[in-house]
């Protein structure tokens, strides 16, 4: 049975999400309009009782709702990206406005600076107030007023409808709204997460593909079990889940179609991001594809939420990462060579080259959960096999023992 998604936010943005969702085949969308930010918590509580998942029209209503209480079901927000800002800047320039002196709320400083720099626009007189929980519409309005009075800002760009209503009669204000691409990606990611809500593998996985020249990728990417979209800059975006990606890549060790694409196109870089929300997964995917550029002309990289990148394929066109050298193992596991050397020495000290999370945590001076993640990376790379060893006289759950070959 298809999931019912509650769409929460200001009336105009809720309507936009419903239109875009219907166009891309999502039928069970239910609107929940919040005229004011203060209403969001109560509205979200009503939506929780009537829907399977919640999609907020931006980070502001999402943060207000989460502050009011746990959402207890899959919930995401539509991100406001640099592409959305760029579209607004182009329109302002077309109308003759000076975009070198503007104030912008909610977006991050780095994203604003990158967007302006790529558009070859100056940044020194641009004022930015990144969103943080607790900021009110009055706080945002005061920021824009201060930027006008003290910094000479001539245009206020806000992501909050309530702040826009406070400012629209005082100064030239522009309200950002999420792009159609961002809405589609968020809906697809939310539906995937909802479908696998009872599975530990339901974490959202987004993949950004850079390939020259751009072939039809539908056949290759179909095996990832997700859907294919497009970023505003034209790069393909594949939407799937961590479980499917892990299965297709044999535990993040190889990408079956990478060599074929490399042979046809020469340059192929793919970055996968694993996150709880579409925005988080897309940010991690961008980081992953940047890392893939540094690895080689044909490379795929996975960036999970724990921040340790995993190279699942690398090299130049026609090459394969079948070698068992130290550098290859470091790339496959996403671990530093120094860490691998310590683990190799630790395994050699015990019988049968065996390691446990407790031993790894002590040797590397890390927490046990970090040690368990390290051992899982070795397992995914095919150099560690988990077993359970019961010790005489010991009660409780036996520790997992990994037999490693480093």
mmCIF file of C-alpha atoms in Angstrom:
data_model
loop_
_atom_site.group_PDB
_atom_site.id
_atom_site.type_symbol
_atom_site.label_atom_id
_atom_site.label_comp_id
_atom_site.label_asym_id
_atom_site.label_seq_id
_atom_site.Cartn_x
_atom_site.Cartn_y
_atom_site.Cartn_z
ATOM 1 C CA UNK A 1 0.000 0.000 0.000
ATOM 2 C CA UNK A 2 1.336 3.455 -0.947
ATOM 3 C CA UNK A 3 2.418 5.704 1.904
ATOM 4 C CA UNK A 4 0.499 8.881 2.720
ATOM 5 C CA UNK A 5 2.784 11.908 3.011
ATOM 6 C CA UNK A 6 1.757 14.974 4.994
ATOM 7 C CA UNK A 7 3.146 18.207 3.522
ATOM 8 C CA UNK A 8 3.605 20.901 6.188
ATOM 9 C CA UNK A 9 4.405 24.588 5.750
ATOM 10 C CA UNK A 10 3.060 27.899 4.401
ATOM 11 C CA UNK A 11 0.123 27.636 2.021
ATOM 12 C CA UNK A 12 1.927 28.654 -1.189
ATOM 13 C CA UNK A 13 4.850 26.260 -0.631
ATOM 14 C CA UNK A 14 2.559 23.393 0.373
ATOM 15 C CA UNK A 15 0.662 23.946 -2.879
ATOM 16 C CA UNK A 16 3.922 23.943 -4.868
ATOM 17 C CA UNK A 17 5.012 20.644 -3.300
ATOM 18 C CA UNK A 18 1.626 19.082 -4.091
ATOM 19 C CA UNK A 19 1.841 20.193 -7.731
ATOM 20 C CA UNK A 20 5.411 18.923 -8.210
ATOM 21 C CA UNK A 21 4.655 15.673 -6.364
ATOM 22 C CA UNK A 22 1.586 14.978 -8.481
ATOM 23 C CA UNK A 23 3.542 15.647 -11.676
ATOM 24 C CA UNK A 24 6.150 13.038 -10.733
ATOM 25 C CA UNK A 25 3.555 10.411 -9.815
ATOM 26 C CA UNK A 26 3.183 10.798 -6.041
ATOM 27 C CA UNK A 27 -0.556 10.505 -5.420
ATOM 28 C CA UNK A 28 -1.037 10.251 -1.665
ATOM 29 C CA UNK A 29 -0.075 13.768 -0.580
ATOM 30 C CA UNK A 30 -2.067 15.533 2.124
ATOM 31 C CA UNK A 31 -1.695 19.302 2.771
ATOM 32 C CA UNK A 32 -1.231 20.742 6.276
ATOM 33 C CA UNK A 33 -1.004 24.526 6.086
ATOM 34 C CA UNK A 34 0.664 26.577 8.850
ATOM 35 C CA UNK A 35 -0.181 30.287 8.576
ATOM 36 C CA UNK A 36 2.384 31.071 11.309
ATOM 37 C CA UNK A 37 5.561 29.341 12.522
ATOM 38 C CA UNK A 38 4.005 29.007 15.986
ATOM 39 C CA UNK A 39 1.320 26.735 14.525
ATOM 40 C CA UNK A 40 3.800 24.187 13.146
ATOM 41 C CA UNK A 41 4.077 22.005 16.260
ATOM 42 C CA UNK A 42 0.309 21.578 16.569
ATOM 43 C CA UNK A 43 -0.056 20.992 12.839
ATOM 44 C CA UNK A 44 2.684 18.336 12.853
ATOM 45 C CA UNK A 45 0.960 16.553 15.752
ATOM 46 C CA UNK A 46 -2.255 16.404 13.712
ATOM 47 C CA UNK A 47 -0.374 15.179 10.621
ATOM 48 C CA UNK A 48 1.355 12.415 12.608
ATOM 49 C CA UNK A 49 -2.024 10.934 13.464
ATOM 50 C CA UNK A 50 -3.152 10.857 9.837
ATOM 51 C CA UNK A 51 -0.098 10.130 7.676
ATOM 52 C CA UNK A 52 2.820 7.718 7.278
ATOM 53 C CA UNK A 53 5.541 10.326 6.668
ATOM 54 C CA UNK A 54 6.048 14.071 6.960
ATOM 55 C CA UNK A 55 7.604 16.444 4.440
ATOM 56 C CA UNK A 56 8.240 20.010 5.613
ATOM 57 C CA UNK A 57 8.589 22.784 3.055
ATOM 58 C CA UNK A 58 11.841 24.019 4.614
ATOM 59 C CA UNK A 59 14.201 23.788 7.548
ATOM 60 C CA UNK A 60 12.294 26.404 9.579
ATOM 61 C CA UNK A 61 8.992 24.474 9.983
ATOM 62 C CA UNK A 62 10.966 21.236 10.368
ATOM 63 C CA UNK A 63 13.040 22.661 13.245
ATOM 64 C CA UNK A 64 9.983 24.148 14.967
ATOM 65 C CA UNK A 65 8.172 20.796 14.756
ATOM 66 C CA UNK A 66 11.118 18.752 16.068
ATOM 67 C CA UNK A 67 11.551 21.200 18.946
ATOM 68 C CA UNK A 68 7.893 20.669 19.869
ATOM 69 C CA UNK A 69 8.335 16.901 20.231
ATOM 70 C CA UNK A 70 9.523 13.699 18.517
ATOM 71 C CA UNK A 71 8.067 13.118 15.058
ATOM 72 C CA UNK A 72 8.025 9.282 15.503
ATOM 73 C CA UNK A 73 7.925 8.563 11.746
ATOM 74 C CA UNK A 74 10.031 9.309 8.646
ATOM 75 C CA UNK A 75 10.315 13.090 8.311
ATOM 76 C CA UNK A 76 12.402 15.329 6.053
ATOM 77 C CA UNK A 77 12.463 18.895 4.825
ATOM 78 C CA UNK A 78 12.934 20.348 1.346
ATOM 79 C CA UNK A 79 16.368 22.000 1.267
ATOM 80 C CA UNK A 80 17.040 25.477 -0.075
ATOM 81 C CA UNK A 81 20.121 25.000 -2.235
ATOM 82 C CA UNK A 82 22.668 27.314 -3.776
ATOM 83 C CA UNK A 83 20.927 26.758 -7.113
ATOM 84 C CA UNK A 84 17.769 28.315 -5.651
ATOM 85 C CA UNK A 85 19.763 31.357 -4.558
ATOM 86 C CA UNK A 86 21.461 31.615 -7.947
ATOM 87 C CA UNK A 87 18.100 31.652 -9.721
ATOM 88 C CA UNK A 88 16.976 34.537 -7.487
ATOM 89 C CA UNK A 89 20.190 36.498 -8.054
ATOM 90 C CA UNK A 90 19.799 36.187 -11.820
ATOM 91 C CA UNK A 91 16.241 37.531 -11.584
ATOM 92 C CA UNK A 92 17.386 40.451 -9.402
ATOM 93 C CA UNK A 93 20.121 41.299 -11.910
ATOM 94 C CA UNK A 94 17.596 41.144 -14.741
ATOM 95 C CA UNK A 95 15.458 43.701 -12.887
ATOM 96 C CA UNK A 96 18.446 45.990 -12.387
ATOM 97 C CA UNK A 97 19.150 45.454 -8.674
ATOM 98 C CA UNK A 98 22.612 45.628 -7.105
ATOM 99 C CA UNK A 99 23.300 42.086 -5.816
ATOM 100 C CA UNK A 100 26.735 42.992 -4.445
ATOM 101 C CA UNK A 101 25.061 44.419 -1.301
ATOM 102 C CA UNK A 102 22.433 41.985 -0.067
ATOM 103 C CA UNK A 103 21.487 40.222 3.146
ATOM 104 C CA UNK A 104 20.562 36.514 3.132
ATOM 105 C CA UNK A 105 19.094 34.419 5.932
ATOM 106 C CA UNK A 106 18.818 30.658 6.592
ATOM 107 C CA UNK A 107 21.413 29.487 4.036
ATOM 108 C CA UNK A 108 24.927 28.598 5.187
ATOM 109 C CA UNK A 109 27.804 31.039 4.739
ATOM 110 C CA UNK A 110 29.938 28.607 2.744
ATOM 111 C CA UNK A 111 27.102 27.773 0.344
ATOM 112 C CA UNK A 112 26.330 31.462 -0.239
ATOM 113 C CA UNK A 113 29.999 32.300 -0.819
ATOM 114 C CA UNK A 114 30.432 29.382 -3.227
ATOM 115 C CA UNK A 115 27.310 30.330 -5.197
ATOM 116 C CA UNK A 116 28.344 33.958 -5.555
ATOM 117 C CA UNK A 117 31.933 33.064 -6.430
ATOM 118 C CA UNK A 118 30.832 30.629 -9.145
ATOM 119 C CA UNK A 119 28.593 33.363 -10.567
ATOM 120 C CA UNK A 120 31.613 35.729 -10.495
ATOM 121 C CA UNK A 121 29.834 38.088 -8.092
ATOM 122 C CA UNK A 122 31.552 39.939 -5.208
ATOM 123 C CA UNK A 123 31.020 38.657 -1.677
ATOM 124 C CA UNK A 124 32.632 41.242 0.596
ATOM 125 C CA UNK A 125 29.419 43.225 1.221
ATOM 126 C CA UNK A 126 27.052 40.243 1.438
ATOM 127 C CA UNK A 127 25.633 39.613 4.933
ATOM 128 C CA UNK A 128 24.566 36.079 5.875
ATOM 129 C CA UNK A 129 22.635 34.754 8.877
ATOM 130 C CA UNK A 130 22.646 30.917 8.825
ATOM 131 C CA UNK A 131 19.612 29.275 10.362
ATOM 132 C CA UNK A 132 19.858 27.861 13.857
ATOM 133 C CA UNK A 133 17.090 26.461 16.072
ATOM 134 C CA UNK A 134 15.353 29.153 18.070
ATOM 135 C CA UNK A 135 15.592 31.934 15.500
ATOM 136 C CA UNK A 136 12.217 33.625 15.057
ATOM 137 C CA UNK A 137 10.790 35.582 12.153
ATOM 138 C CA UNK A 138 11.390 38.768 14.166
ATOM 139 C CA UNK A 139 15.071 37.785 14.599
ATOM 140 C CA UNK A 140 15.394 37.357 10.835
ATOM 141 C CA UNK A 141 13.654 40.667 10.147
ATOM 142 C CA UNK A 142 15.923 42.473 12.632
ATOM 143 C CA UNK A 143 18.984 40.979 10.921
ATOM 144 C CA UNK A 144 17.898 42.344 7.545
ATOM 145 C CA UNK A 145 17.069 45.766 9.016
ATOM 146 C CA UNK A 146 20.495 45.924 10.667
ATOM 147 C CA UNK A 147 22.174 44.871 7.411
ATOM 148 C CA UNK A 148 20.372 47.720 5.651
ATOM 149 C CA UNK A 149 21.035 50.386 8.297
ATOM 150 C CA UNK A 150 24.626 49.529 9.214
ATOM 151 C CA UNK A 151 26.007 47.645 6.218
ATOM 152 C CA UNK A 152 24.201 49.295 3.337
ATOM 153 C CA UNK A 153 22.384 46.169 2.131
ATOM 154 C CA UNK A 154 19.913 47.020 -0.613
ATOM 155 C CA UNK A 155 18.028 43.739 -0.971
ATOM 156 C CA UNK A 156 16.886 41.305 1.737
ATOM 157 C CA UNK A 157 16.685 37.648 0.679
ATOM 158 C CA UNK A 158 14.741 35.491 3.130
ATOM 159 C CA UNK A 159 13.668 31.850 3.225
ATOM 160 C CA UNK A 160 10.915 32.488 5.794
ATOM 161 C CA UNK A 161 7.506 33.650 4.646
ATOM 162 C CA UNK A 162 6.761 35.151 8.058
ATOM 163 C CA UNK A 163 9.933 37.281 7.898
ATOM 164 C CA UNK A 164 9.061 38.355 4.367
ATOM 165 C CA UNK A 165 5.669 39.624 5.522
ATOM 166 C CA UNK A 166 7.371 41.715 8.214
ATOM 167 C CA UNK A 167 9.803 43.240 5.731
ATOM 168 C CA UNK A 168 7.932 43.608 2.455
ATOM 169 C CA UNK A 169 6.699 47.134 3.178
ATOM 170 C CA UNK A 170 9.967 48.372 4.746
ATOM 171 C CA UNK A 171 12.636 47.453 2.216
ATOM 172 C CA UNK A 172 13.107 45.510 -0.994
ATOM 173 C CA UNK A 173 12.618 41.912 0.142
ATOM 174 C CA UNK A 174 12.701 38.703 -1.883
ATOM 175 C CA UNK A 175 11.465 35.382 -0.619
ATOM 176 C CA UNK A 176 13.282 32.216 -1.674
ATOM 177 C CA UNK A 177 11.271 29.111 -2.418
ATOM 178 C CA UNK A 178 12.652 25.592 -2.966
ATOM 179 C CA UNK A 179 13.373 24.485 -6.514
ATOM 180 C CA UNK A 180 11.353 21.787 -8.264
ATOM 181 C CA UNK A 181 14.465 19.614 -8.270
ATOM 182 C CA UNK A 182 14.829 19.911 -4.498
ATOM 183 C CA UNK A 183 11.171 19.012 -3.996
ATOM 184 C CA UNK A 184 11.395 15.946 -6.259
ATOM 185 C CA UNK A 185 14.591 14.709 -4.601
ATOM 186 C CA UNK A 186 13.173 15.190 -1.101
ATOM 187 C CA UNK A 187 9.938 13.369 -1.982
ATOM 188 C CA UNK A 188 11.798 10.455 -3.566
ATOM 189 C CA UNK A 189 14.145 10.137 -0.604
ATOM 190 C CA UNK A 190 11.271 10.327 1.894
ATOM 191 C CA UNK A 191 9.245 7.656 0.095
ATOM 192 C CA UNK A 192 12.258 5.339 0.000
ATOM 193 C CA UNK A 193 12.894 5.879 3.698
ATOM 194 C CA UNK A 194 9.224 5.275 4.494
ATOM 195 C CA UNK A 195 9.095 2.070 2.458
ATOM 196 C CA UNK A 196 12.005 0.690 4.455
ATOM 197 C CA UNK A 197 11.184 2.261 7.808
ATOM 198 C CA UNK A 198 11.394 -1.090 9.537
ATOM 199 C CA UNK A 199 14.755 -1.927 7.994
ATOM 200 C CA UNK A 200 18.160 -0.850 9.228
ATOM 201 C CA UNK A 201 19.165 -0.397 5.588
ATOM 202 C CA UNK A 202 16.610 2.335 4.900
ATOM 203 C CA UNK A 203 19.115 5.178 5.172
ATOM 204 C CA UNK A 204 18.853 7.499 2.175
ATOM 205 C CA UNK A 205 21.572 7.115 -0.488
ATOM 206 C CA UNK A 206 22.007 9.763 -3.191
ATOM 207 C CA UNK A 207 24.569 9.389 -5.956
ATOM 208 C CA UNK A 208 25.945 12.240 -8.094
ATOM 209 C CA UNK A 209 27.351 11.084 -11.430
ATOM 210 C CA UNK A 210 29.977 12.937 -13.472
ATOM 211 C CA UNK A 211 30.703 11.323 -16.830
ATOM 212 C CA UNK A 212 32.139 12.671 -20.086
ATOM 213 C CA UNK A 213 30.530 12.636 -22.535
ATOM 214 C CA UNK A 214 27.092 12.187 -20.956
ATOM 215 C CA UNK A 215 25.610 8.830 -22.105
ATOM 216 C CA UNK A 216 22.204 7.389 -21.277
ATOM 217 C CA UNK A 217 22.791 5.976 -17.788
ATOM 218 C CA UNK A 218 19.356 4.472 -17.185
ATOM 219 C CA UNK A 219 20.466 0.896 -17.891
ATOM 220 C CA UNK A 220 23.538 1.009 -15.636
ATOM 221 C CA UNK A 221 21.847 2.814 -12.761
ATOM 222 C CA UNK A 222 18.701 0.677 -12.868
ATOM 223 C CA UNK A 223 20.512 -2.020 -10.900
ATOM 224 C CA UNK A 224 20.735 0.393 -7.946
ATOM 225 C CA UNK A 225 16.990 -0.084 -7.482
ATOM 226 C CA UNK A 226 16.135 3.597 -7.246
ATOM 227 C CA UNK A 227 15.081 6.463 -9.463
ATOM 228 C CA UNK A 228 17.068 8.783 -11.699
ATOM 229 C CA UNK A 229 16.741 12.567 -11.431
ATOM 230 C CA UNK A 230 18.853 15.515 -12.533
ATOM 231 C CA UNK A 231 20.653 18.254 -10.627
ATOM 232 C CA UNK A 232 20.183 21.885 -11.735
ATOM 233 C CA UNK A 233 23.627 21.776 -13.372
ATOM 234 C CA UNK A 234 22.598 18.777 -15.502
ATOM 235 C CA UNK A 235 24.477 16.050 -13.632
ATOM 236 C CA UNK A 236 22.513 12.814 -13.093
ATOM 237 C CA UNK A 237 21.326 12.096 -9.528
ATOM 238 C CA UNK A 238 20.406 8.550 -8.494
ATOM 239 C CA UNK A 239 18.139 8.060 -5.464
ATOM 240 C CA UNK A 240 18.300 4.722 -3.619
ATOM 241 C CA UNK A 241 18.885 3.312 -0.119
ATOM 242 C CA UNK A 242 21.951 2.211 1.787
ATOM 243 C CA UNK A 243 20.792 -1.430 1.819
ATOM 244 C CA UNK A 244 20.426 -1.654 -1.952
ATOM 245 C CA UNK A 245 23.709 0.183 -2.567
ATOM 246 C CA UNK A 246 25.573 -2.067 -0.136
ATOM 247 C CA UNK A 247 24.171 -5.175 -1.817
ATOM 248 C CA UNK A 248 24.968 -4.028 -5.366
ATOM 249 C CA UNK A 249 28.516 -3.017 -4.434
ATOM 250 C CA UNK A 250 29.201 -6.249 -2.502
ATOM 251 C CA UNK A 251 29.613 -4.435 0.786
ATOM 252 C CA UNK A 252 31.029 -1.222 -0.728
ATOM 253 C CA UNK A 253 33.916 -3.049 -2.403
ATOM 254 C CA UNK A 254 33.166 -2.804 -6.143
ATOM 255 C CA UNK A 255 30.760 -1.075 -8.530
ATOM 256 C CA UNK A 256 29.831 -3.512 -11.310
ATOM 257 C CA UNK A 257 29.247 -1.003 -14.106
ATOM 258 C CA UNK A 258 32.152 1.362 -13.358
ATOM 259 C CA UNK A 259 34.649 -0.370 -15.657
ATOM 260 C CA UNK A 260 32.150 -0.503 -18.523
ATOM 261 C CA UNK A 261 31.387 3.208 -18.254
ATOM 262 C CA UNK A 262 35.092 4.003 -18.009
ATOM 263 C CA UNK A 263 35.817 1.988 -21.152
ATOM 264 C CA UNK A 264 33.075 3.850 -23.061
ATOM 265 C CA UNK A 265 33.611 7.357 -21.727
ATOM 266 C CA UNK A 266 37.090 7.540 -20.230
ATOM 267 C CA UNK A 267 36.152 9.819 -17.341
ATOM 268 C CA UNK A 268 33.615 8.594 -14.765
ATOM 269 C CA UNK A 269 33.260 9.887 -11.202
ATOM 270 C CA UNK A 270 30.427 8.829 -8.920
ATOM 271 C CA UNK A 271 29.882 10.038 -5.362
ATOM 272 C CA UNK A 272 27.347 8.444 -3.015
ATOM 273 C CA UNK A 273 26.153 10.130 0.179
ATOM 274 C CA UNK A 274 24.401 8.217 2.974
ATOM 275 C CA UNK A 275 22.217 10.389 5.193
ATOM 276 C CA UNK A 276 19.066 10.556 7.265
ATOM 277 C CA UNK A 277 17.597 13.298 5.071
ATOM 278 C CA UNK A 278 17.780 14.148 1.391
ATOM 279 C CA UNK A 279 19.675 17.364 2.196
ATOM 280 C CA UNK A 280 22.268 15.530 4.288
ATOM 281 C CA UNK A 281 22.703 12.763 1.690
ATOM 282 C CA UNK A 282 23.112 15.272 -1.157
ATOM 283 C CA UNK A 283 25.747 17.247 0.765
ATOM 284 C CA UNK A 284 27.675 14.043 1.452
ATOM 285 C CA UNK A 285 27.316 12.987 -2.203
ATOM 286 C CA UNK A 286 28.846 16.299 -3.288
ATOM 287 C CA UNK A 287 31.780 15.644 -0.968
ATOM 288 C CA UNK A 288 32.102 12.098 -2.295
ATOM 289 C CA UNK A 289 32.226 13.133 -5.944
ATOM 290 C CA UNK A 290 34.862 15.749 -5.107
ATOM 291 C CA UNK A 291 36.933 13.000 -3.466
ATOM 292 C CA UNK A 292 36.398 10.802 -6.543
ATOM 293 C CA UNK A 293 37.930 13.518 -8.742
ATOM 294 C CA UNK A 294 41.084 13.346 -6.626
ATOM 295 C CA UNK A 295 41.239 9.530 -6.812
ATOM 296 C CA UNK A 296 41.372 9.090 -10.586
ATOM 297 C CA UNK A 297 39.625 9.393 -13.920
ATOM 298 C CA UNK A 298 37.355 6.444 -13.105
ATOM 299 C CA UNK A 299 36.340 6.361 -9.446
ATOM 300 C CA UNK A 300 33.411 5.834 -7.095
ATOM 301 C CA UNK A 301 33.373 6.985 -3.472
ATOM 302 C CA UNK A 302 30.860 6.528 -0.653
ATOM 303 C CA UNK A 303 30.572 9.136 2.134
ATOM 304 C CA UNK A 304 28.617 7.776 5.136
ATOM 305 C CA UNK A 305 27.476 9.924 8.028
ATOM 306 C CA UNK A 306 30.420 8.875 10.221
ATOM 307 C CA UNK A 307 32.731 10.900 7.992
ATOM 308 C CA UNK A 308 35.087 8.103 6.829
ATOM 309 C CA UNK A 309 35.077 7.936 3.029
ATOM 310 C CA UNK A 310 35.072 4.554 1.271
ATOM 311 C CA UNK A 311 36.596 4.225 -2.200
ATOM 312 C CA UNK A 312 34.706 1.417 -3.944
ATOM 313 C CA UNK A 313 36.459 1.710 -7.285
ATOM 314 C CA UNK A 314 39.354 3.719 -8.674
ATOM 315 C CA UNK A 315 41.895 4.037 -11.408
ATOM 316 C CA UNK A 316 42.191 5.109 -15.026
ATOM 317 C CA UNK A 317 40.045 3.836 -17.850
ATOM 318 C CA UNK A 318 40.325 0.073 -18.108
ATOM 319 C CA UNK A 319 42.112 -0.409 -14.775
ATOM 320 C CA UNK A 320 40.690 -2.476 -11.951
ATOM 321 C CA UNK A 321 41.471 -2.341 -8.253
ATOM 322 C CA UNK A 322 42.253 -6.002 -7.837
ATOM 323 C CA UNK A 323 45.644 -5.485 -6.292
ATOM 324 C CA UNK A 324 46.179 -6.266 -2.656
ATOM 325 C CA UNK A 325 48.749 -3.581 -1.924
ATOM 326 C CA UNK A 326 48.699 -1.379 1.147
ATOM 327 C CA UNK A 327 47.456 1.684 -0.761
ATOM 328 C CA UNK A 328 44.654 -0.305 -2.387
ATOM 329 C CA UNK A 329 43.537 -1.680 0.976
ATOM 330 C CA UNK A 330 43.520 1.802 2.510
ATOM 331 C CA UNK A 331 41.326 3.054 -0.325
ATOM 332 C CA UNK A 332 38.949 0.092 -0.107
ATOM 333 C CA UNK A 333 38.452 0.403 3.642
ATOM 334 C CA UNK A 334 38.580 4.183 3.941
ATOM 335 C CA UNK A 335 41.109 3.782 6.778
ATOM 336 C CA UNK A 336 44.456 5.488 7.123
ATOM 337 C CA UNK A 337 47.585 3.482 6.439
ATOM 338 C CA UNK A 338 48.776 4.143 10.005
ATOM 339 C CA UNK A 339 45.548 2.650 11.380
ATOM 340 C CA UNK A 340 45.928 -0.442 9.194
ATOM 341 C CA UNK A 341 49.542 -0.861 10.358
ATOM 342 C CA UNK A 342 48.403 -0.772 14.002
ATOM 343 C CA UNK A 343 45.666 -3.322 13.326
ATOM 344 C CA UNK A 344 48.092 -5.570 11.449
ATOM 345 C CA UNK A 345 50.500 -5.530 14.394
ATOM 346 C CA UNK A 346 47.655 -6.132 16.863
ATOM 347 C CA UNK A 347 46.370 -9.129 14.904
ATOM 348 C CA UNK A 348 49.848 -10.624 14.777
ATOM 349 C CA UNK A 349 50.091 -10.557 18.579
ATOM 350 C CA UNK A 350 47.107 -12.892 19.105
ATOM 351 C CA UNK A 351 46.214 -16.377 17.953
ATOM 352 C CA UNK A 352 44.816 -16.905 14.438
ATOM 353 C CA UNK A 353 45.036 -13.185 13.505
ATOM 354 C CA UNK A 354 41.850 -12.435 15.441
ATOM 355 C CA UNK A 355 40.532 -9.069 16.625
ATOM 356 C CA UNK A 356 37.615 -7.879 18.753
ATOM 357 C CA UNK A 357 36.125 -4.418 19.179
ATOM 358 C CA UNK A 358 37.527 -4.313 22.716
ATOM 359 C CA UNK A 359 41.084 -5.006 21.537
ATOM 360 C CA UNK A 360 40.833 -2.482 18.697
ATOM 361 C CA UNK A 361 39.413 0.203 20.988
ATOM 362 C CA UNK A 362 42.274 -0.253 23.450
ATOM 363 C CA UNK A 363 44.992 -0.239 20.798
ATOM 364 C CA UNK A 364 43.689 2.753 18.843
ATOM 365 C CA UNK A 365 42.412 4.620 21.930
ATOM 366 C CA UNK A 366 38.903 5.019 20.504
ATOM 367 C CA UNK A 367 35.404 4.209 21.729
ATOM 368 C CA UNK A 368 34.090 0.696 21.197
ATOM 369 C CA UNK A 369 31.411 1.833 18.754
ATOM 370 C CA UNK A 370 34.162 3.402 16.634
ATOM 371 C CA UNK A 371 36.134 0.172 16.858
ATOM 372 C CA UNK A 372 33.083 -1.792 15.693
ATOM 373 C CA UNK A 373 32.723 0.502 12.669
ATOM 374 C CA UNK A 374 36.390 -0.050 11.804
ATOM 375 C CA UNK A 375 35.942 -3.824 11.928
ATOM 376 C CA UNK A 376 32.822 -3.571 9.760
ATOM 377 C CA UNK A 377 34.869 -1.667 7.166
ATOM 378 C CA UNK A 378 37.421 -4.468 7.126
ATOM 379 C CA UNK A 379 34.586 -6.953 6.694
ATOM 380 C CA UNK A 380 33.117 -4.995 3.764
ATOM 381 C CA UNK A 381 36.542 -4.858 2.149
ATOM 382 C CA UNK A 382 36.726 -8.642 2.299
ATOM 383 C CA UNK A 383 39.691 -8.872 4.700
ATOM 384 C CA UNK A 384 37.810 -9.738 7.914
ATOM 385 C CA UNK A 385 35.377 -12.566 8.675
ATOM 386 C CA UNK A 386 33.168 -12.292 11.801
ATOM 387 C CA UNK A 387 32.698 -15.289 14.079
ATOM 388 C CA UNK A 388 31.297 -15.767 17.579
ATOM 389 C CA UNK A 389 33.569 -17.368 20.138
ATOM 390 C CA UNK A 390 32.164 -18.516 23.472
ATOM 391 C CA UNK A 391 34.565 -18.383 26.386
ATOM 392 C CA UNK A 392 34.244 -20.935 29.168
ATOM 393 C CA UNK A 393 32.826 -19.489 32.375
ATOM 394 C CA UNK A 394 31.644 -16.291 30.710
ATOM 395 C CA UNK A 395 27.951 -15.396 30.682
ATOM 396 C CA UNK A 396 26.015 -12.973 28.504
ATOM 397 C CA UNK A 397 26.334 -12.248 24.834
ATOM 398 C CA UNK A 398 29.664 -13.476 23.469
ATOM 399 C CA UNK A 399 31.849 -10.927 21.665
ATOM 400 C CA UNK A 400 32.166 -10.984 17.895
ATOM 401 C CA UNK A 401 35.638 -12.091 16.882
ATOM 402 C CA UNK A 402 36.978 -11.065 13.488
ATOM 403 C CA UNK A 403 39.579 -13.196 11.745
ATOM 404 C CA UNK A 404 41.532 -10.734 9.631
ATOM 405 C CA UNK A 405 43.969 -11.003 6.741
ATOM 406 C CA UNK A 406 45.830 -7.684 6.443
#
